[in-house]
Coordinates of C-alpha atoms in Angstrom, one line a residue:
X1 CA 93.9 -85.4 37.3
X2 CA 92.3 -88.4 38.4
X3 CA 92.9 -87.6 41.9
X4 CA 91.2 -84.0 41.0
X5 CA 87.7 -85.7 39.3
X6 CA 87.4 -88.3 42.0
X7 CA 87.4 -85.4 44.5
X8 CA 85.6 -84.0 42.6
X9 CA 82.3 -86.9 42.6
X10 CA 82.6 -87.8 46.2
X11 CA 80.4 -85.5 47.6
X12 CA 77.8 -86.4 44.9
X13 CA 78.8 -89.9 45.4
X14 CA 77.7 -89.7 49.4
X15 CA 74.5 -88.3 48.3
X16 CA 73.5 -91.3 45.9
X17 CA 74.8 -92.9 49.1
X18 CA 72.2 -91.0 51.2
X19 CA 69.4 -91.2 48.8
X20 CA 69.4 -95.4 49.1
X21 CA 70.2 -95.7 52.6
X22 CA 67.5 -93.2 53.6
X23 CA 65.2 -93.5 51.0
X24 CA 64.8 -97.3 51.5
X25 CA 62.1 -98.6 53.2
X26 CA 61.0 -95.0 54.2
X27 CA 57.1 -95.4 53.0
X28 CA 57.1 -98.9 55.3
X29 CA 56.8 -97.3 58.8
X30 CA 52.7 -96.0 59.3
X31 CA 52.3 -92.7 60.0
X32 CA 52.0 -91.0 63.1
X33 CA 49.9 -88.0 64.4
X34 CA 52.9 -85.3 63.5
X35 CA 53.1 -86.6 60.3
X36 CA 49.4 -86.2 59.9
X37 CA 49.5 -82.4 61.0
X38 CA 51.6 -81.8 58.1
X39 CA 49.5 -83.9 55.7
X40 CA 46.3 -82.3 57.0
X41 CA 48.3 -78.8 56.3
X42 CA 49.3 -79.5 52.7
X43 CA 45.6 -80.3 52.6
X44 CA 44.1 -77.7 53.4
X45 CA 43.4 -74.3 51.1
X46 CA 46.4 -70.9 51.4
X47 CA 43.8 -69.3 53.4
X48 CA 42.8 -72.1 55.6
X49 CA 46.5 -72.1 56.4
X50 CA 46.9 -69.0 57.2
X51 CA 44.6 -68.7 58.9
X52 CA 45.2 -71.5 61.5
X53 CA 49.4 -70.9 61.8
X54 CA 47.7 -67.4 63.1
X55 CA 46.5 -69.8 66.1
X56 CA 48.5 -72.8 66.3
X57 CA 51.1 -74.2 64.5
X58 CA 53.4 -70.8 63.4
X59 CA 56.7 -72.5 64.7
X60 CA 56.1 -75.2 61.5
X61 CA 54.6 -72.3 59.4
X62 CA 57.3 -72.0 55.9
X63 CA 57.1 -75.5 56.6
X64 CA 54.1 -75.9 55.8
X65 CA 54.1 -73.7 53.3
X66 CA 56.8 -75.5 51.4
X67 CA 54.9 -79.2 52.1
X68 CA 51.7 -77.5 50.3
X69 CA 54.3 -76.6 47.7
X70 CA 55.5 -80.0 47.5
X71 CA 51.8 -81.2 47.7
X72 CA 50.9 -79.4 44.6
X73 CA 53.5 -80.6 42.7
X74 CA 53.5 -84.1 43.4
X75 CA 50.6 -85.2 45.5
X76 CA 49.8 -84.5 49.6
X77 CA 50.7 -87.5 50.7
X78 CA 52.6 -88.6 53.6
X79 CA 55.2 -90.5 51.7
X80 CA 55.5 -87.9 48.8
X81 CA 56.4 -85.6 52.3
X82 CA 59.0 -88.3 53.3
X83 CA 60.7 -87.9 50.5
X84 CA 61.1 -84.7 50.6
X85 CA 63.4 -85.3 54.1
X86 CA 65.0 -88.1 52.6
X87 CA 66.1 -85.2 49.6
X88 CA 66.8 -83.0 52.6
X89 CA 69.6 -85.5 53.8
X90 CA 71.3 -86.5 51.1
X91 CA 71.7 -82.9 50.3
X92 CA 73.0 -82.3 53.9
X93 CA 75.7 -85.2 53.2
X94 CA 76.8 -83.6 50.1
X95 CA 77.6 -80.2 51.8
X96 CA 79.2 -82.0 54.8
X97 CA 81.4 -83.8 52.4
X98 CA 81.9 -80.8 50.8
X99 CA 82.3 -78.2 54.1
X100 CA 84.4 -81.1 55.6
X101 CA 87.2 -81.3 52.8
X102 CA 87.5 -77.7 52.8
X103 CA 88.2 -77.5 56.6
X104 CA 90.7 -80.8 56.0
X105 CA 91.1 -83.3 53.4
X106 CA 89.0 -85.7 51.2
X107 CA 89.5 -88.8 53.0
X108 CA 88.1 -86.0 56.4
X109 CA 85.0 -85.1 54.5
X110 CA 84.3 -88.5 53.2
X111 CA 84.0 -89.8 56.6
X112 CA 81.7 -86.5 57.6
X113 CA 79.2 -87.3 55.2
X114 CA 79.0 -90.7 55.3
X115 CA 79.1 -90.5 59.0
X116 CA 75.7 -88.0 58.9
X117 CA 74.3 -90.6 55.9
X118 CA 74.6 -93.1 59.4
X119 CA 73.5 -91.1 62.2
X120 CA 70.4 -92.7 63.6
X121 CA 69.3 -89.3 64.0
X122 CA 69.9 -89.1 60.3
X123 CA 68.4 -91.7 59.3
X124 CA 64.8 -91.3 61.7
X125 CA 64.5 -87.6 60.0
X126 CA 64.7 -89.6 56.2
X127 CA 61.8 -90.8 57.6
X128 CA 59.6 -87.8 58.9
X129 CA 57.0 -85.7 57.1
X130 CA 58.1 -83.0 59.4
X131 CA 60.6 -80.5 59.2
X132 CA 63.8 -81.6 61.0
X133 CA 65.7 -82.7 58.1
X134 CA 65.4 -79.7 56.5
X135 CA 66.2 -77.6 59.3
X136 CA 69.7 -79.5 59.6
X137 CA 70.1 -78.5 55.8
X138 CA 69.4 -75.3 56.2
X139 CA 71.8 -74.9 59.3
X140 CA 74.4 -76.8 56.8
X141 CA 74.0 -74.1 54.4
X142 CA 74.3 -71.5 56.9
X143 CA 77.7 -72.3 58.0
X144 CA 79.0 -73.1 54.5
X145 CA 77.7 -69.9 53.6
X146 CA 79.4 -68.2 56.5
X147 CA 83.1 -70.2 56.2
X148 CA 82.8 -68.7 51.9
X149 CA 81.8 -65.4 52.6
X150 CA 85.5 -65.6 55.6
X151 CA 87.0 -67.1 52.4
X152 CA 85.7 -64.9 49.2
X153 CA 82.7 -62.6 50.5
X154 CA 80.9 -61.0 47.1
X155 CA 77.7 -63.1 46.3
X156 CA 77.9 -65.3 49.5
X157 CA 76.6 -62.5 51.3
X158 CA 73.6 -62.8 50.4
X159 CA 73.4 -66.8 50.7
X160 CA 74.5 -66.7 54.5
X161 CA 71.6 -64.0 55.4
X162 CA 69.0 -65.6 53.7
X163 CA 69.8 -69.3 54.7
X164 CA 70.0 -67.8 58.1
X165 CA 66.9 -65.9 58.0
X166 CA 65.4 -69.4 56.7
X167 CA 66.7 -71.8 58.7
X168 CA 65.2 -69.4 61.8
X169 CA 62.1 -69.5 59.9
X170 CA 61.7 -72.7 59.1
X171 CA 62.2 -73.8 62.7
X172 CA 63.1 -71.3 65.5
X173 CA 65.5 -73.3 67.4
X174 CA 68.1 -73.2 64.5
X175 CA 68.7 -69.4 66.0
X176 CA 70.7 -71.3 68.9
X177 CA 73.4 -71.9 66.4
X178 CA 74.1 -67.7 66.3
X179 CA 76.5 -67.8 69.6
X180 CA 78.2 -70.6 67.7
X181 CA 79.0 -68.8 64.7
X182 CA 79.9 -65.9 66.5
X183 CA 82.5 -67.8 68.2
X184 CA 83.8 -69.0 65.4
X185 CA 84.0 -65.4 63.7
X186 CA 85.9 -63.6 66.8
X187 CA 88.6 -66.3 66.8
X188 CA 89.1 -66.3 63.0
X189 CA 89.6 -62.3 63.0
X190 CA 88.6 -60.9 59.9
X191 CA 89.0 -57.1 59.2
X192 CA 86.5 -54.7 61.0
X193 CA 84.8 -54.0 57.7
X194 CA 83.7 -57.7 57.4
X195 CA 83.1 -57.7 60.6
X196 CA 80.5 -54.7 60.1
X197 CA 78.8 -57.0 57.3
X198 CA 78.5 -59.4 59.3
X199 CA 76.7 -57.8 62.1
X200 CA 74.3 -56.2 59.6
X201 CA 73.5 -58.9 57.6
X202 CA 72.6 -61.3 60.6
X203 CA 71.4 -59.1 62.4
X204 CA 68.8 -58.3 59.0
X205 CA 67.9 -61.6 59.2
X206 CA 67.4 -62.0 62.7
X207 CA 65.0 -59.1 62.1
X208 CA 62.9 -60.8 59.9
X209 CA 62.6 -63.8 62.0
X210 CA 61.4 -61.7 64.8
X211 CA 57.7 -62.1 63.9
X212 CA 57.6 -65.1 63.7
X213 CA 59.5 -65.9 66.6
X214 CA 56.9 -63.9 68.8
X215 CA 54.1 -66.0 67.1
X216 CA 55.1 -69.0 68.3
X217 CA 56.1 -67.7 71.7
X218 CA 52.3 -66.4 72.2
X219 CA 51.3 -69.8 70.5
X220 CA 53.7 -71.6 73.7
X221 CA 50.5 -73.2 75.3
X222 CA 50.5 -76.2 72.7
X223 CA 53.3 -77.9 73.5
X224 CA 52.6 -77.8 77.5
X225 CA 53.2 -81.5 77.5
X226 CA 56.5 -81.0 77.8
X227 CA 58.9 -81.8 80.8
X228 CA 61.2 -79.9 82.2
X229 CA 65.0 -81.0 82.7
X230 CA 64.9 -81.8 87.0
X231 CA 68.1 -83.9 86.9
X232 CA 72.2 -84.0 85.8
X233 CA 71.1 -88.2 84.9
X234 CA 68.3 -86.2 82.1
X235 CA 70.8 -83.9 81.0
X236 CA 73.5 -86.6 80.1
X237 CA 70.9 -88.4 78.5
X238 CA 70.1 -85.9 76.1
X239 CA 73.1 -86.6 74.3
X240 CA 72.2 -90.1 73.2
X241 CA 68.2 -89.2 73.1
X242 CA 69.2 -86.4 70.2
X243 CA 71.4 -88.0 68.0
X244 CA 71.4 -92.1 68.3
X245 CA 68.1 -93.0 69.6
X246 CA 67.6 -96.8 69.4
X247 CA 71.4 -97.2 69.2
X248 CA 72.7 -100.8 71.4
X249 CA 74.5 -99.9 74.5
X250 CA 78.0 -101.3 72.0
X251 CA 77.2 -98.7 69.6
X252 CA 77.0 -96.1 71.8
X253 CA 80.2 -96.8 73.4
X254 CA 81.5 -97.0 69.6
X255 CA 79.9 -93.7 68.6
X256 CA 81.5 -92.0 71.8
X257 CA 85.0 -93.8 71.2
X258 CA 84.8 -92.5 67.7
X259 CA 83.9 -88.6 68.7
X260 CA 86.3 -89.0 71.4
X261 CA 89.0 -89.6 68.9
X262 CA 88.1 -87.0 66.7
X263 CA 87.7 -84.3 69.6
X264 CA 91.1 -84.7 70.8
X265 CA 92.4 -84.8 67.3
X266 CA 91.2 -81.2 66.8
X267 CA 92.2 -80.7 70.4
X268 CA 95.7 -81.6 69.6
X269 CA 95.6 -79.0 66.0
X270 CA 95.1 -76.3 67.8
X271 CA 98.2 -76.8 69.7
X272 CA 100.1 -77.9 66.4
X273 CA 98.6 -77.6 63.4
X274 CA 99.0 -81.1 61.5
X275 CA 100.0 -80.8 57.9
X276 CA 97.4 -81.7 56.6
X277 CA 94.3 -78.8 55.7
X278 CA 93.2 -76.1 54.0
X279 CA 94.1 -73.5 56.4
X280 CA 90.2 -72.1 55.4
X281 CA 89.6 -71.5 59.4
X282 CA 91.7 -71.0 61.9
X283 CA 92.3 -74.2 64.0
X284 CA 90.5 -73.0 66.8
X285 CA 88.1 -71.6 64.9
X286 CA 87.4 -75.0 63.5
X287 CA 87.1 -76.8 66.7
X288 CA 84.8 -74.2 67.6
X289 CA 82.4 -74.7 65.0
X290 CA 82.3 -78.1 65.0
X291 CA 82.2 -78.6 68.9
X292 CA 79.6 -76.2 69.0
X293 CA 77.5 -77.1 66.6
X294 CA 77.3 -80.2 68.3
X295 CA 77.0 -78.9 72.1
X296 CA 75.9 -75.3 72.2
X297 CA 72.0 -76.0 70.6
X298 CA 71.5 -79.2 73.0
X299 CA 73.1 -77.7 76.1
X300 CA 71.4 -74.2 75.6
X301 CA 67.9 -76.0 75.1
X302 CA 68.8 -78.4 78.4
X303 CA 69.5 -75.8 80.7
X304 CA 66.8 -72.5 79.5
X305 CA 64.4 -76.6 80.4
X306 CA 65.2 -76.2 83.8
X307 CA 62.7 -73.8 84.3
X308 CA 60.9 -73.6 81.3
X309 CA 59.9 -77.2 79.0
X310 CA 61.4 -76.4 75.8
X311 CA 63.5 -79.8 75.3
X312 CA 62.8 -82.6 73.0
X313 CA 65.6 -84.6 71.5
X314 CA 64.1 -84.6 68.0
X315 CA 64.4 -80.3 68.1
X316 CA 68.0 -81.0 67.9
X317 CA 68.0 -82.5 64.6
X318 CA 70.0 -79.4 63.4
X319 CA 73.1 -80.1 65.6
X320 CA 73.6 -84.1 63.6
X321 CA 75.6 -82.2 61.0
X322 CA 78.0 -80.8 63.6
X323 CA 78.6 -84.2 65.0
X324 CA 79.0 -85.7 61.6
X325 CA 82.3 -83.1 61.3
X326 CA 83.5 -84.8 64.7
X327 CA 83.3 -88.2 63.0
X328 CA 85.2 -86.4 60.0
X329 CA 87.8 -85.5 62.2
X330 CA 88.9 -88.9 63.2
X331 CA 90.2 -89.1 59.2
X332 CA 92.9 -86.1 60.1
X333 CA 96.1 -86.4 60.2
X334 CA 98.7 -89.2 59.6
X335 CA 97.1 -92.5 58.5
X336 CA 93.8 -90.9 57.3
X337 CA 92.6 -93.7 55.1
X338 CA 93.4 -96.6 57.3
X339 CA 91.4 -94.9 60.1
X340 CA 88.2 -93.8 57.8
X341 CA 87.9 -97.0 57.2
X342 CA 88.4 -98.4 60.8
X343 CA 85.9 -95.3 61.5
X344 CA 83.5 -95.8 58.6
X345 CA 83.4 -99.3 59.2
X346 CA 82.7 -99.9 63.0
X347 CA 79.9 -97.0 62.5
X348 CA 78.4 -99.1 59.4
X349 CA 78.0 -101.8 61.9
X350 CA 76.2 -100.2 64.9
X351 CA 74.0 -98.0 62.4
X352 CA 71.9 -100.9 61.0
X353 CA 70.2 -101.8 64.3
X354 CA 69.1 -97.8 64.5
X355 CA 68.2 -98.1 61.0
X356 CA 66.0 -101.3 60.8
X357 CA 63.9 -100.0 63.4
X358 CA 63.0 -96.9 62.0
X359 CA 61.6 -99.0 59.4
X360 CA 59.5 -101.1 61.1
X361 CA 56.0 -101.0 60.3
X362 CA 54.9 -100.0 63.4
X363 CA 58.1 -97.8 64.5
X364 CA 55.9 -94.4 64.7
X365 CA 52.5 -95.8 65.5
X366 CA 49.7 -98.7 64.7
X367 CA 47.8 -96.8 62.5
X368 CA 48.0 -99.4 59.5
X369 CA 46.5 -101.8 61.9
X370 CA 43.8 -99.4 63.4
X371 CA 42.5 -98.9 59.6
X372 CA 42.9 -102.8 59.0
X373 CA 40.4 -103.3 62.0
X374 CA 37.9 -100.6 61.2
X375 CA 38.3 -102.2 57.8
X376 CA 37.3 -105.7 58.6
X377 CA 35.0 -104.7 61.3
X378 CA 32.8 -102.2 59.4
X379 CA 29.5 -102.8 57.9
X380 CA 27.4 -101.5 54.9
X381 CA 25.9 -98.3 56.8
X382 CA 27.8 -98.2 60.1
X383 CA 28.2 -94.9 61.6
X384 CA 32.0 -93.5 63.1
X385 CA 32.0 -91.9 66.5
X386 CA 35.6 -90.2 67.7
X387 CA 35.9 -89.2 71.2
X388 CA 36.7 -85.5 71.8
X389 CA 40.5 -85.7 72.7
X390 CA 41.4 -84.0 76.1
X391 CA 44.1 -82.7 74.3
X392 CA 43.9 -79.8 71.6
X393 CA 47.0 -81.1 69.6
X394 CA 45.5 -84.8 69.8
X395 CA 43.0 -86.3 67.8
X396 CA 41.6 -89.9 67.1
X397 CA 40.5 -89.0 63.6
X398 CA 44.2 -89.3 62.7
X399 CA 43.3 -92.7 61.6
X400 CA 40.9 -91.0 59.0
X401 CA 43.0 -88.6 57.6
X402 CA 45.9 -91.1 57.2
X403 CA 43.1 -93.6 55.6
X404 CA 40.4 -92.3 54.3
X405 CA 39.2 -95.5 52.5
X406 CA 38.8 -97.3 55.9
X407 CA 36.5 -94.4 56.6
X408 CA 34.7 -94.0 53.4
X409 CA 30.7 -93.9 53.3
X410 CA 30.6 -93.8 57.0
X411 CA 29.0 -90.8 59.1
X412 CA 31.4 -89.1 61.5
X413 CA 28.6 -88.3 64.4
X414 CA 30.1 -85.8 66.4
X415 CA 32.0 -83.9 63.6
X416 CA 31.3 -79.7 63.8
X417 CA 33.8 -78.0 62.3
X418 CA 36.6 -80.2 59.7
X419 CA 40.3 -78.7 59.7
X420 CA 39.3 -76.7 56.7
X421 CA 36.8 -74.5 58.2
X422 CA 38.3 -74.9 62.0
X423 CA 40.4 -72.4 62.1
X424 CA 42.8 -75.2 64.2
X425 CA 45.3 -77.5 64.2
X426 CA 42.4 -80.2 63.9
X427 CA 38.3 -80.4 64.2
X428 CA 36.1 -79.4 66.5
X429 CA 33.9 -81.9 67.9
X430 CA 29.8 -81.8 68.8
X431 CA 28.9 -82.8 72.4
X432 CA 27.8 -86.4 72.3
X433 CA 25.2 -85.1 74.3
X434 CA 23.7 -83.3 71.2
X435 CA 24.1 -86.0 69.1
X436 CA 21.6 -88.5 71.3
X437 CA 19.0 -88.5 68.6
X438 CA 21.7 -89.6 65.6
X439 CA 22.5 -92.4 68.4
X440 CA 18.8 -93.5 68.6
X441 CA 18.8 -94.1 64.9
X442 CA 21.9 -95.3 64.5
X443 CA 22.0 -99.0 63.4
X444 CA 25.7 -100.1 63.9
X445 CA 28.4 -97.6 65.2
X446 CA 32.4 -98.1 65.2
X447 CA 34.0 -96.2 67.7
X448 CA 38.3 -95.3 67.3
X449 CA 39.4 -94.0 70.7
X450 CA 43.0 -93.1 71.0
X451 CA 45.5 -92.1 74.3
X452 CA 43.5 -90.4 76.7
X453 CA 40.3 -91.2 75.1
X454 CA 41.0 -95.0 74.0
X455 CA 38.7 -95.9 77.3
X456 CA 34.9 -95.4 77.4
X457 CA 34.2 -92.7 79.7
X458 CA 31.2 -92.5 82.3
X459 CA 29.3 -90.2 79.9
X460 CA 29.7 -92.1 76.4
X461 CA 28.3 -95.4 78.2
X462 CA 25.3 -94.0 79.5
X463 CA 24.4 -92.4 76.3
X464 CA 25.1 -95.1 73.8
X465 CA 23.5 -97.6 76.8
X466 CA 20.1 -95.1 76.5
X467 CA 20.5 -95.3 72.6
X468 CA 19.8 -99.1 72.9
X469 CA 23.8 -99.9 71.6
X470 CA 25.6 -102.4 73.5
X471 CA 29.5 -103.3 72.8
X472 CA 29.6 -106.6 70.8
X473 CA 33.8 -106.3 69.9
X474 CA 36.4 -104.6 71.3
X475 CA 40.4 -104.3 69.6
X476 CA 43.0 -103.0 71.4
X477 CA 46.5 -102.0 69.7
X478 CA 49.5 -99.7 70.9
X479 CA 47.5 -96.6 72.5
X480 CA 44.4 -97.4 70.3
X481 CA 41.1 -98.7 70.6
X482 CA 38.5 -100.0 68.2
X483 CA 35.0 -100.7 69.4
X484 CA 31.7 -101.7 67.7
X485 CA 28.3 -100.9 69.1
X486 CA 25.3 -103.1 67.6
X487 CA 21.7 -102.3 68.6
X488 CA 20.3 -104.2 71.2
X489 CA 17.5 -106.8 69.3
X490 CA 13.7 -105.7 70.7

């Protein structure tokens, strides 16, 4: 019986686990312009919302309608937001733990979830207002929903087709997980009329994904600054970009040693079935699932990049679960306990390098220090002027909306239309051109340029040069620029 109540508490156990290890520190690191997209969204009113995911933005739409949510009940804030990921991940690690002792034993899901608590990829999406971490716990639930309803059926039904219809929802690229659990379904062989379920039900909710799926397609133009996959030395990259970014060259080579082991150790089950297990899936079926889950999203995205730029290794989020079930599968078998530990314990050690660094102050960007500056540089009536970004999806006021108190009482020149009234992911701006005679009068003026605008251009310096400003400071920091203007003396 003590054996059974243990059992019973691990999984809840991993997820107190999760909640200090990713919650920890996760307000330290400053905000960065993503993060600021979703603030700015919770921000703004339903319609205003609406109304811009109809231009920009759709593929983060119920995402942003659940941050508003989570805005109104607590406060649009960007660390309020983080915690809402860092509540997405422990809750991913409880499932895992959960999903993982099902397929195998305790000691197999223990190591799963603690091995997701300790992906760096993990542990970077505990701290992002952004909606990775709850697209990985959507995915979770998907495929527990999918290996109950192979087990019982009934009321799980209806779980699997609405987690899958909101995990495509939330973020589109969770729909690369479909050939995976198709796979999974053909070599566990259920009776036709589950089967017919099955293809109605997902292919309901594929329906209602549809929509919102040929939003963002039409709405493709926004992230043109991505690359496409030119070379095999990119594509084996992606491995490491997705899932243990700022790992040590050791802990990579430990993190593949580890999956390695755990590959050929379901590998070797399908050819003989080891004693231990549930017998829930089919042995093939479970290397299936968990191999897929962990190739088929990253590969798919990889090669459909080879001719069009869809790849980013922080889409792939979703997959971390799958890999976490690798990990797990190191603990099957004879000796389970002596090699969770040898598992759990070399990943503990190449997983606090990864995690320190997502907590670094400056790990996402400088804005902390940008909003220092304009705070010690700024005087009692000095004016703001923001360059127009060259980019539609970039914007120097980011500093603002992170810290408005840096900001407050000053004059944003060229401001024409704020994100409420826009229409857009951000403001528009007013030529500087058509702001000559606020120039003339302006006494003092603090100018925040950032990326492609950090730099004066030819324009801004004969204007503010005509206006009788001259630069008297300049502060350069990580991508950003800070520049006061005083007035020439007569």
């Amino acid at each position: 019986m003590t054996q059974s109540r243990n059992v019973r508490w691990m999984p809840w156990a991993v997820g107190l686990l999760a909640l200090v290890v990713g919650g920890w520190e996760s307000w330290r690191p400053g905000p960065w312009h993503d993060e600021i997209a979703t603030l700015t969204a919770a921000e703004r009113s339903w319609g205003a919302l609406f109304t811009m995911l109809h231009h920009v933005d759709a593929v983060h739409g119920l995402y942003y309608v659940i941050a508003k949510s989570w805005g109104i009940l607590w406060g649009p804030s960007v660390d309020s937001l983080r915690v809402l990921s860092v509540l997405a991940v422990a809750a991913t690690s409880v499932l895992l733990t959960r999903l993982a002792a099902s397929l195998w034993t305790p000691v197999a899901g223990l190591v799963a979830g603690v091995g997701f608590v300790l992906l760096p990829r993990a542990q970077w999406s505990a701290t992002e207002a952004r909606s990775y971490a709850l697209s990985a716990l959507l995915v979770t639930i998907v495929v527990v929903c999918l290996v109950r309803t192979l087990e019982r059926g009934g009321r799980w039904w209806a779980g699997y087709g609405l987690a899958l219809w909101a995990a495509g929802a939330l973020f589109v690229y969770s729909m690369l997980m479909l050939p995976v659990l198709v796979a999974v379904v053909v070599l566990q062989r259920p009776p036709a009329r589950w089967m017919q379920r099955f293809w109605a039900v997902t292919t309901g909710a594929l329906l209602g994904v549809a929509p919102i799926a040929l939003l963002t397609m039409g709405q493709r133009s926004q992230v043109a600054w991505l690359q496409r996959v030119t070379s095999w030395k990119t594509a084996l990259a992606g491995p490491a970009a997705v899932f243990f970014d700022h790992t040590r060259p050791v802990g990579l080579v430990v993190w593949g040693l580890l999956l390695l082991a755990g590959l050929v150790v379901l590998v070797w089950n399908t050819r003989r079935p080891l004693s231990e297990g549930t017998g829930l899936l089919r042995p093939a079926a479970v290397l299936t699932l968990v191999l897929g889950w962990s190739v088929v999203p990253l590969a798919t995205l990889e090669l459909v990049s080879t001719e069009y730029a869809l790849f980013y290794p922080r889409y792939l989020t979703l997959s971390g679960p799958g890999v976490a079930l690798l990990l797990g599968a190191c603990a099957v078998g004879p000796a389970a306990r002596w090699r969770a530990a040898v598992a759990l314990g070399l990943v503990a050690a190449v997983a606090y390098g990864p995690w320190k660094d997502a907590r670094r102050w400056d790990s996402k960007d400088v804005l902390p220090q940008v909003a220092a500056t304009v705070s010690s540089d700024r005087k009692p009536g000095d004016d703001v002027l923001f360059p127009a970004p060259k980019r539609s999806d970039r914007t120097p006021r980011i500093a603002m909306y992170a810290y408005p108190e840096a900001f407050s009482g000053m004059t944003d020149l060229t401001l024409k239309d704020s994100f409420e009234t826009s229409g857009q992911l951000w403001e528009t701006n007013l030529p500087l051109a058509s702001v000559a005679s606020r120039l003339a009068t302006a006494r003092r003026i603090i100018r925040v340029g950032y990326g492609t605008v950090q730099g004066l251009s030819p324009e801004e310096q004969r204007l503010l040069r005509a206006a009788g400003l001259r630069l008297t400071r300049q502060d350069r920091m990580g991508g950003w620029s800070v520049m006061v203007f005083d007035r020439k003396p007569q």
